[in-house]
Amino acid sequence: MQNRLIDLASDTKSRPTEVMRAAMAAAEVGDEQAREDPTVNRLCTMVAELLGKDDAVFLPSGKMCNQVAYRVHCRPGDEIILDEWAHGVNAEAGGIAALSGANVRVLKGDRGVFDADQVRAAIRPRRPDVPRSRLVSIEQTTNRAGGAIWPLATIEAVTGVARESGLAAHMDGARLLNAQVATGVAVRDYAAPFDSVWIDLSKGLGCPVGAVLAGSTGFIEDAWRFKHQFGGAMRQAGILAAAGVYALENHVARLADDHDNAQGLARGLAAIPGINIDPEAFRTNIIFFDVSRTGLRAEELNARLVERGVRFQVLDATQMRAVTHIDVGADDIPTALAAVSAVVGAAAPAGERENRTR
Ligand SMILES: *Cc1c(COP(=O)(O)O)cnc(C)c1O
């Protein structure tokens, strides 16, 4: 038993380090919405350069990045093509409908990755009686859809089809840097075919707040209008942006540690009878596993783990997710695995334990 929670529920659970807090405290600040905050301006320049775009805008959250981008790209009645598990469809409170008045056309991807043929088939004919297909939106890496990485070739094919038909393309890059660290493909190459792309600061980068949306000069000017309209224009936000600057300089390479820890966790889980996971399927900091053969519902398993100082995320009765981040060290992985073994072992009657196959 221990007093510190090993919180694998999400990489949003990470807290700013002491050095990051010091950088925040020392930040030079100004009026952000007058574009007079030097630290925010610096962060936006860094992210625009990183992503190979003209300009960028600092927003309080990734959700607001998606919603502002959707609002810039779409008029009421337009249609956005996304994976059925996309964050914008499932976890942004119906914002696409509420704020942009847009329709969603959801595709069944392979762990969140759909292909050019699916997009071609989903694009509507140009007729006055059907919605206007306007935007293709993807997530790199895919979150709830299965933690996969979009291969560059698939991105190029999908955005190529979008462009041919006059659609814009948006990348929810909440974990885009994780993809770069896992594959070696530069984020600017992943971002190149997109009209808009953003990265989250409050996931693997370990900042407390914020995300940065990038695009062309014209796109960012439009985005500023909706930043104000949605209440995302701030004041001395350099305090927050300083965390982002610090993280981009110091926390990118270390994402590899999160990936190693997730892989160690996945391999360890695979060895626990009753838990079903294919470690080979995961390359970044998100893993999914099935607990249906443990004899415990995911909710119950998680509750028992929390008593032992470990927490995962429950997706449904049998599926769970674990996400590694800066507050989970390599030495936390065996501790977490021991807790899972203990909980699962205590739940299974001996005879059943032998009969179980994975
Ligand atoms: C977390 C997440 C978001 C939302 O980001 P916040 O900064 O938490 O608002 C959007 N898309 C994906 C894929 C995410 O994982």
Short mmCIF file of C-alpha atoms and ligand atoms in Angstrom, two decimals:
data_model
loop_
_atom_site.label_atom_id
_atom_site.label_comp_id
_atom_site.label_asym_id
_atom_site.label_seq_id
_atom_site.Cartn_x
_atom_site.Cartn_y
_atom_site.Cartn_z
CA MET A 1 0.00 0.00 0.00
CA GLN A 2 1.29 3.44 -0.84
CA ASN A 3 0.01 6.97 -0.52
CA ARG A 4 0.85 8.30 -3.98
CA LEU A 5 -1.61 7.53 -6.80
CA ILE A 6 -0.04 6.15 -9.98
CA ASP A 7 -2.57 7.83 -12.21
CA LEU A 8 -2.72 6.20 -15.63
CA ALA A 9 -6.25 7.43 -16.36
CA SER A 10 -4.95 10.12 -18.72
CA ASP A 11 -1.90 12.17 -19.61
CA THR A 12 -3.99 15.20 -18.63
CA LYS A 13 -3.35 14.11 -15.01
CA SER A 14 0.27 15.28 -15.23
CA ARG A 15 1.18 18.25 -13.04
CA PRO A 16 3.71 20.98 -13.79
CA THR A 17 7.20 20.28 -12.47
CA GLU A 18 8.98 22.67 -10.09
CA VAL A 19 11.18 23.98 -12.92
CA MET A 20 8.16 24.56 -15.13
CA ARG A 21 6.45 26.44 -12.30
CA ALA A 22 9.58 28.57 -11.91
CA ALA A 23 9.54 29.37 -15.64
CA MET A 24 5.86 30.33 -15.32
CA ALA A 25 6.53 32.57 -12.33
CA ALA A 26 9.35 34.34 -14.18
CA ALA A 27 7.37 34.88 -17.41
CA GLU A 28 7.29 38.30 -19.03
CA VAL A 29 3.63 39.13 -19.61
CA GLY A 30 1.34 41.65 -21.28
CA ASP A 31 -2.23 41.90 -22.53
CA GLU A 32 -2.64 38.73 -24.55
CA GLN A 33 -5.74 39.76 -26.47
CA ALA A 34 -4.07 43.00 -27.53
CA ARG A 35 -1.30 40.65 -28.77
CA GLU A 36 1.07 42.37 -26.34
CA ASP A 37 2.07 39.35 -24.29
CA PRO A 38 5.66 38.60 -25.32
CA THR A 39 5.63 35.07 -23.93
CA VAL A 40 2.40 34.13 -25.71
CA ASN A 41 3.78 35.66 -28.91
CA ARG A 42 6.97 33.65 -28.50
CA LEU A 43 5.04 30.42 -27.95
CA CYS A 44 2.90 31.07 -31.04
CA THR A 45 5.99 31.74 -33.16
CA MET A 46 7.62 28.54 -31.89
CA VAL A 47 4.56 26.43 -32.67
CA ALA A 48 3.98 28.01 -36.10
CA GLU A 49 7.61 27.22 -36.98
CA LEU A 50 7.41 23.73 -35.53
CA LEU A 51 4.29 22.96 -37.57
CA GLY A 52 5.45 24.78 -40.71
CA LYS A 53 2.51 27.22 -40.74
CA ASP A 54 2.35 31.01 -41.19
CA ASP A 55 0.95 31.78 -37.79
CA ALA A 56 -0.59 30.35 -34.62
CA VAL A 57 -2.94 31.35 -31.83
CA PHE A 58 -2.84 30.36 -28.15
CA LEU A 59 -6.10 28.98 -26.76
CA PRO A 60 -7.10 27.75 -23.31
CA SER A 61 -7.76 24.17 -24.45
CA GLY A 62 -7.56 21.63 -27.22
CA LYS A 63 -11.33 21.56 -27.31
CA MET A 64 -11.37 25.23 -28.14
CA CYS A 65 -8.79 24.64 -30.90
CA ASN A 66 -11.08 22.08 -32.53
CA GLN A 67 -14.17 24.21 -32.09
CA VAL A 68 -12.57 27.42 -33.34
CA ALA A 69 -11.13 25.59 -36.37
CA TYR A 70 -14.46 23.92 -37.18
CA ARG A 71 -16.16 27.31 -36.88
CA VAL A 72 -13.65 28.95 -39.24
CA HIS A 73 -13.96 26.18 -41.83
CA CYS A 74 -17.71 25.60 -41.75
CA ARG A 75 -20.97 27.41 -42.27
CA PRO A 76 -24.24 26.10 -40.80
CA GLY A 77 -25.40 23.06 -42.77
CA ASP A 78 -21.88 22.08 -43.85
CA GLU A 79 -20.62 18.61 -43.12
CA ILE A 80 -17.42 17.44 -41.40
CA ILE A 81 -16.01 13.96 -42.07
CA LEU A 82 -14.43 12.36 -38.99
CA ASP A 83 -13.87 8.99 -37.37
CA GLU A 84 -16.79 7.74 -35.29
CA TRP A 85 -14.64 7.97 -32.14
CA ALA A 86 -13.31 11.47 -32.84
CA HIS A 87 -12.93 13.71 -29.80
CA GLY A 88 -14.90 16.47 -31.52
CA VAL A 89 -17.85 14.11 -32.00
CA ASN A 90 -17.84 12.44 -28.59
CA ALA A 91 -16.19 14.65 -26.02
CA GLU A 92 -16.89 18.27 -26.89
CA ALA A 93 -20.49 18.54 -25.70
CA GLY A 94 -21.99 18.71 -29.17
CA GLY A 95 -19.94 21.80 -29.96
CA ILE A 96 -19.87 21.09 -33.69
CA ALA A 97 -23.66 21.36 -33.80
CA ALA A 98 -23.96 24.09 -31.20
CA LEU A 99 -21.18 26.42 -32.31
CA SER A 100 -20.76 25.75 -36.04
CA GLY A 101 -24.19 24.39 -36.93
CA ALA A 102 -22.39 21.70 -38.87
CA ASN A 103 -23.31 18.09 -39.55
CA VAL A 104 -20.93 15.25 -38.83
CA ARG A 105 -20.40 12.33 -41.19
CA VAL A 106 -18.67 9.64 -39.15
CA LEU A 107 -16.51 6.92 -40.66
CA LYS A 108 -15.58 3.56 -39.13
CA GLY A 109 -11.81 3.76 -39.09
CA ASP A 110 -9.31 1.07 -38.18
CA ARG A 111 -8.51 2.27 -34.65
CA GLY A 112 -9.40 5.78 -35.75
CA VAL A 113 -7.53 5.66 -39.05
CA PHE A 114 -9.76 5.76 -42.13
CA ASP A 115 -8.65 5.66 -45.75
CA ALA A 116 -8.95 7.66 -48.95
CA ASP A 117 -11.67 5.39 -50.40
CA GLN A 118 -13.84 5.91 -47.32
CA VAL A 119 -13.44 9.66 -47.66
CA ARG A 120 -14.19 9.57 -51.39
CA ALA A 121 -17.37 7.58 -50.68
CA ALA A 122 -18.41 9.99 -47.90
CA ILE A 123 -18.05 13.20 -49.89
CA ARG A 124 -21.48 14.35 -50.99
CA PRO A 125 -22.44 15.20 -54.53
CA ARG A 126 -22.77 18.93 -55.13
CA ARG A 127 -26.53 19.28 -55.00
CA PRO A 128 -28.71 21.79 -53.22
CA ASP A 129 -30.62 19.08 -51.33
CA VAL A 130 -27.61 17.51 -49.56
CA PRO A 131 -25.21 18.90 -46.97
CA ARG A 132 -22.11 20.56 -48.33
CA SER A 133 -19.06 18.39 -47.55
CA ARG A 134 -16.60 20.93 -46.22
CA LEU A 135 -13.91 19.45 -44.00
CA VAL A 136 -12.02 16.25 -43.23
CA SER A 137 -10.78 16.08 -39.64
CA ILE A 138 -8.36 13.51 -38.25
CA GLU A 139 -6.66 12.86 -34.89
CA GLN A 140 -2.93 12.24 -34.58
CA THR A 141 -2.54 10.08 -32.53
CA THR A 142 -6.03 8.63 -32.28
CA ASN A 143 -7.31 8.75 -28.74
CA ARG A 144 -10.53 6.87 -27.92
CA ALA A 145 -10.43 5.09 -31.26
CA GLY A 146 -7.44 2.98 -30.19
CA GLY A 147 -4.24 4.94 -29.76
CA ALA A 148 -2.99 4.45 -33.31
CA ILE A 149 -0.62 6.58 -35.42
CA TRP A 150 -1.81 7.81 -38.81
CA PRO A 151 0.87 6.82 -41.34
CA LEU A 152 2.08 9.77 -43.43
CA ALA A 153 1.04 8.03 -46.66
CA THR A 154 -2.54 7.61 -45.41
CA ILE A 155 -2.63 11.25 -44.34
CA GLU A 156 -1.44 12.32 -47.77
CA ALA A 157 -3.98 10.10 -49.54
CA VAL A 158 -6.90 11.24 -47.38
CA THR A 159 -6.07 14.94 -47.58
CA GLY A 160 -5.43 14.55 -51.31
CA VAL A 161 -8.99 13.31 -51.83
CA ALA A 162 -10.27 16.16 -49.66
CA ARG A 163 -8.38 18.76 -51.68
CA GLU A 164 -9.50 17.34 -55.06
CA SER A 165 -13.09 17.84 -53.94
CA GLY A 166 -12.57 21.31 -52.50
CA LEU A 167 -12.72 20.24 -48.86
CA ALA A 168 -10.40 21.65 -46.20
CA ALA A 169 -8.41 19.40 -43.85
CA HIS A 170 -7.94 19.73 -40.08
CA MET A 171 -5.66 17.81 -37.76
CA ASP A 172 -6.46 17.42 -34.08
CA GLY A 173 -2.83 17.01 -33.06
CA ALA A 174 -3.45 16.70 -29.33
CA ARG A 175 -0.66 14.08 -29.30
CA LEU A 176 1.07 14.91 -32.60
CA LEU A 177 4.46 15.15 -30.86
CA ASN A 178 4.01 11.60 -29.58
CA ALA A 179 3.69 10.48 -33.20
CA GLN A 180 6.91 12.29 -34.13
CA VAL A 181 8.82 10.75 -31.23
CA ALA A 182 7.50 7.26 -32.05
CA THR A 183 8.09 7.31 -35.81
CA GLY A 184 10.79 9.92 -36.43
CA VAL A 185 8.51 11.68 -38.94
CA ALA A 186 8.72 15.42 -38.23
CA VAL A 187 5.55 17.09 -37.01
CA ARG A 188 5.87 19.62 -39.82
CA ASP A 189 5.67 16.76 -42.34
CA TYR A 190 2.59 15.35 -40.66
CA ALA A 191 1.10 18.88 -40.55
CA ALA A 192 1.97 19.93 -44.11
CA PRO A 193 -1.21 18.77 -45.89
CA PHE A 194 -3.55 20.37 -43.33
CA ASP A 195 -5.17 23.80 -43.42
CA SER A 196 -5.31 23.83 -39.63
CA VAL A 197 -3.50 21.84 -36.96
CA TRP A 198 -3.01 22.16 -33.23
CA ILE A 199 -0.98 20.64 -30.44
CA ASP A 200 -2.00 20.26 -26.83
CA LEU A 201 0.27 21.53 -24.08
CA SER A 202 -1.60 19.88 -21.23
CA LYS A 203 -1.19 16.24 -22.29
CA GLY A 204 2.24 14.64 -22.69
CA LEU A 205 4.01 18.00 -22.60
CA GLY A 206 2.98 18.30 -18.96
CA CYS A 207 1.70 21.91 -18.91
CA PRO A 208 -1.25 22.86 -16.71
CA VAL A 209 -3.32 24.65 -19.39
CA GLY A 210 -3.37 25.44 -23.05
CA ALA A 211 -3.12 24.43 -26.68
CA VAL A 212 -1.87 26.17 -29.82
CA LEU A 213 -3.71 26.24 -33.15
CA ALA A 214 -1.75 26.94 -36.35
CA GLY A 215 -2.60 27.69 -39.98
CA SER A 216 -2.30 30.28 -42.71
CA THR A 217 -2.30 33.99 -41.89
CA GLY A 218 -5.89 34.27 -43.08
CA PHE A 219 -7.00 31.23 -41.09
CA ILE A 220 -5.46 32.58 -37.88
CA GLU A 221 -7.04 36.01 -38.39
CA ASP A 222 -10.43 34.29 -38.65
CA ALA A 223 -9.59 32.10 -35.66
CA TRP A 224 -9.00 35.24 -33.57
CA ARG A 225 -12.59 36.34 -34.18
CA PHE A 226 -13.92 33.09 -32.74
CA LYS A 227 -11.36 33.07 -29.94
CA HIS A 228 -13.05 36.27 -28.81
CA GLN A 229 -16.53 35.00 -29.58
CA PHE A 230 -16.04 31.77 -27.60
CA GLY A 231 -14.46 33.59 -24.67
CA GLY A 232 -10.92 32.35 -25.24
CA ALA A 233 -9.23 35.74 -25.51
CA MET A 234 -7.11 36.15 -22.39
CA ARG A 235 -5.02 38.79 -20.60
CA GLN A 236 -1.65 38.05 -18.91
CA ALA A 237 -1.65 34.55 -20.37
CA GLY A 238 2.13 34.55 -20.66
CA ILE A 239 2.13 32.84 -17.26
CA LEU A 240 0.52 29.86 -19.01
CA ALA A 241 2.40 30.20 -22.28
CA ALA A 242 5.71 30.10 -20.39
CA ALA A 243 4.91 26.51 -19.44
CA GLY A 244 4.42 25.73 -23.13
CA VAL A 245 7.71 27.36 -24.15
CA TYR A 246 9.47 25.43 -21.38
CA ALA A 247 7.82 22.16 -22.41
CA LEU A 248 8.66 22.53 -26.10
CA GLU A 249 12.28 23.09 -25.13
CA ASN A 250 12.52 20.39 -22.48
CA HIS A 251 9.69 17.85 -22.60
CA VAL A 252 9.55 16.62 -26.18
CA ALA A 253 12.39 14.07 -26.27
CA ARG A 254 11.23 12.60 -22.95
CA LEU A 255 7.95 11.46 -24.56
CA ALA A 256 10.04 8.43 -25.59
CA ASP A 257 10.14 7.48 -21.89
CA ASP A 258 6.33 7.55 -21.79
CA HIS A 259 6.25 5.27 -24.83
CA ASP A 260 8.73 2.84 -23.22
CA ASN A 261 6.71 2.85 -20.01
CA ALA A 262 3.47 2.21 -21.89
CA GLN A 263 5.14 -0.67 -23.73
CA GLY A 264 6.45 -2.10 -20.46
CA LEU A 265 2.99 -1.84 -18.98
CA ALA A 266 1.41 -3.48 -22.04
CA ARG A 267 3.87 -6.39 -21.94
CA GLY A 268 3.35 -6.84 -18.23
CA LEU A 269 -0.43 -6.77 -18.60
CA ALA A 270 -0.25 -9.33 -21.41
CA ALA A 271 1.42 -11.73 -18.96
CA ILE A 272 -1.40 -11.45 -16.41
CA PRO A 273 -3.97 -14.22 -16.90
CA GLY A 274 -7.38 -12.80 -17.76
CA ILE A 275 -6.09 -9.59 -19.32
CA ASN A 276 -6.14 -9.39 -23.07
CA ILE A 277 -3.82 -7.00 -24.85
CA ASP A 278 -1.56 -7.11 -27.90
CA PRO A 279 1.46 -4.98 -26.91
CA GLU A 280 2.61 -4.83 -30.55
CA ALA A 281 -0.48 -2.79 -31.39
CA PHE A 282 0.70 0.21 -29.37
CA ARG A 283 3.62 2.50 -30.11
CA THR A 284 2.95 5.66 -28.11
CA ASN A 285 1.69 6.47 -24.60
CA ILE A 286 -1.87 5.10 -24.89
CA ILE A 287 -2.75 1.43 -24.48
CA PHE A 288 -6.10 -0.35 -24.43
CA PHE A 289 -6.87 -3.71 -22.87
CA ASP A 290 -9.75 -6.06 -22.25
CA VAL A 291 -10.52 -7.39 -18.78
CA SER A 292 -13.54 -9.57 -19.56
CA ARG A 293 -11.75 -12.77 -18.51
CA THR A 294 -10.66 -11.49 -15.12
CA GLY A 295 -14.09 -12.15 -13.64
CA LEU A 296 -14.29 -8.44 -12.75
CA ARG A 297 -16.09 -5.65 -14.47
CA ALA A 298 -13.71 -2.87 -15.47
CA GLU A 299 -15.35 -0.49 -13.00
CA GLU A 300 -14.83 -2.90 -10.10
CA LEU A 301 -11.27 -3.71 -11.15
CA ASN A 302 -10.44 -0.02 -11.25
CA ALA A 303 -12.03 0.63 -7.86
CA ARG A 304 -9.92 -2.15 -6.33
CA LEU A 305 -6.81 -0.79 -8.02
CA VAL A 306 -7.44 2.68 -6.68
CA GLU A 307 -7.38 1.20 -3.17
CA ARG A 308 -3.88 0.03 -4.04
CA GLY A 309 -2.79 3.38 -5.43
CA VAL A 310 -3.20 2.74 -9.17
CA ARG A 311 -5.82 4.13 -11.52
CA PHE A 312 -6.69 3.36 -15.15
CA GLN A 313 -9.56 4.68 -17.23
CA VAL A 314 -12.73 2.62 -17.61
CA LEU A 315 -14.09 2.72 -21.17
CA ASP A 316 -16.97 0.28 -20.76
CA ALA A 317 -17.75 -2.90 -18.81
CA THR A 318 -14.74 -4.76 -20.24
CA GLN A 319 -12.37 -2.27 -21.85
CA MET A 320 -9.81 -0.13 -20.07
CA ARG A 321 -7.27 2.44 -21.15
CA ALA A 322 -3.94 3.41 -19.65
CA VAL A 323 -1.96 6.51 -20.59
CA THR A 324 1.59 7.18 -19.45
CA HIS A 325 2.94 10.68 -18.77
CA ILE A 326 5.61 12.68 -16.98
CA ASP A 327 4.29 11.82 -13.51
CA VAL A 328 4.58 8.08 -14.14
CA GLY A 329 8.15 6.87 -13.75
CA ALA A 330 9.70 3.65 -15.06
CA ASP A 331 9.70 2.28 -11.50
CA ASP A 332 5.94 2.87 -11.23
CA ILE A 333 5.29 0.28 -13.94
CA PRO A 334 6.21 -2.84 -11.89
CA THR A 335 4.27 -1.35 -8.96
CA ALA A 336 1.18 -0.88 -11.14
CA LEU A 337 1.54 -4.38 -12.59
CA ALA A 338 1.88 -5.91 -9.14
CA ALA A 339 -1.35 -4.19 -8.10
CA VAL A 340 -3.17 -5.53 -11.17
CA SER A 341 -1.84 -9.06 -10.54
CA ALA A 342 -2.94 -8.91 -6.93
CA VAL A 343 -6.44 -7.64 -7.73
CA VAL A 344 -7.00 -10.03 -10.62
CA GLY A 345 -5.48 -12.99 -8.73
CA ALA A 346 -7.72 -12.35 -5.72
CA ALA A 347 -10.80 -12.15 -7.95
CA ALA A 348 -10.36 -15.42 -9.83
CA PRO A 349 -11.28 -18.74 -8.21
CA ALA A 350 -8.27 -21.12 -8.52
CA GLY A 351 -9.91 -23.57 -10.94
CA GLU A 352 -11.03 -20.80 -13.21
CA ARG A 353 -7.59 -19.30 -13.21
CA GLU A 354 -6.12 -22.46 -14.77
CA ASN A 355 -8.85 -22.75 -17.38
CA ARG A 356 -8.50 -19.24 -18.56
CA THR A 357 -6.87 -18.65 -21.90
CA ARG A 358 -5.96 -15.37 -23.37
C1 LIG B 1 -7.55 15.77 -24.94
C2 LIG B 1 -7.99 15.82 -26.35
C3 LIG B 1 -8.68 16.92 -26.84
C4 LIG B 1 -9.08 18.08 -25.95
O1 LIG B 1 -7.97 18.72 -25.42
P1 LIG B 1 -8.14 19.60 -24.06
O2 LIG B 1 -6.86 20.38 -24.04
O3 LIG B 1 -8.27 18.62 -22.96
O4 LIG B 1 -9.34 20.45 -24.25
C5 LIG B 1 -9.03 16.93 -28.16
N1 LIG B 1 -8.70 15.91 -28.97
C6 LIG B 1 -8.04 14.82 -28.54
C7 LIG B 1 -7.70 13.73 -29.50
C8 LIG B 1 -7.67 14.73 -27.21
O5 LIG B 1 -7.05 13.65 -26.78
#
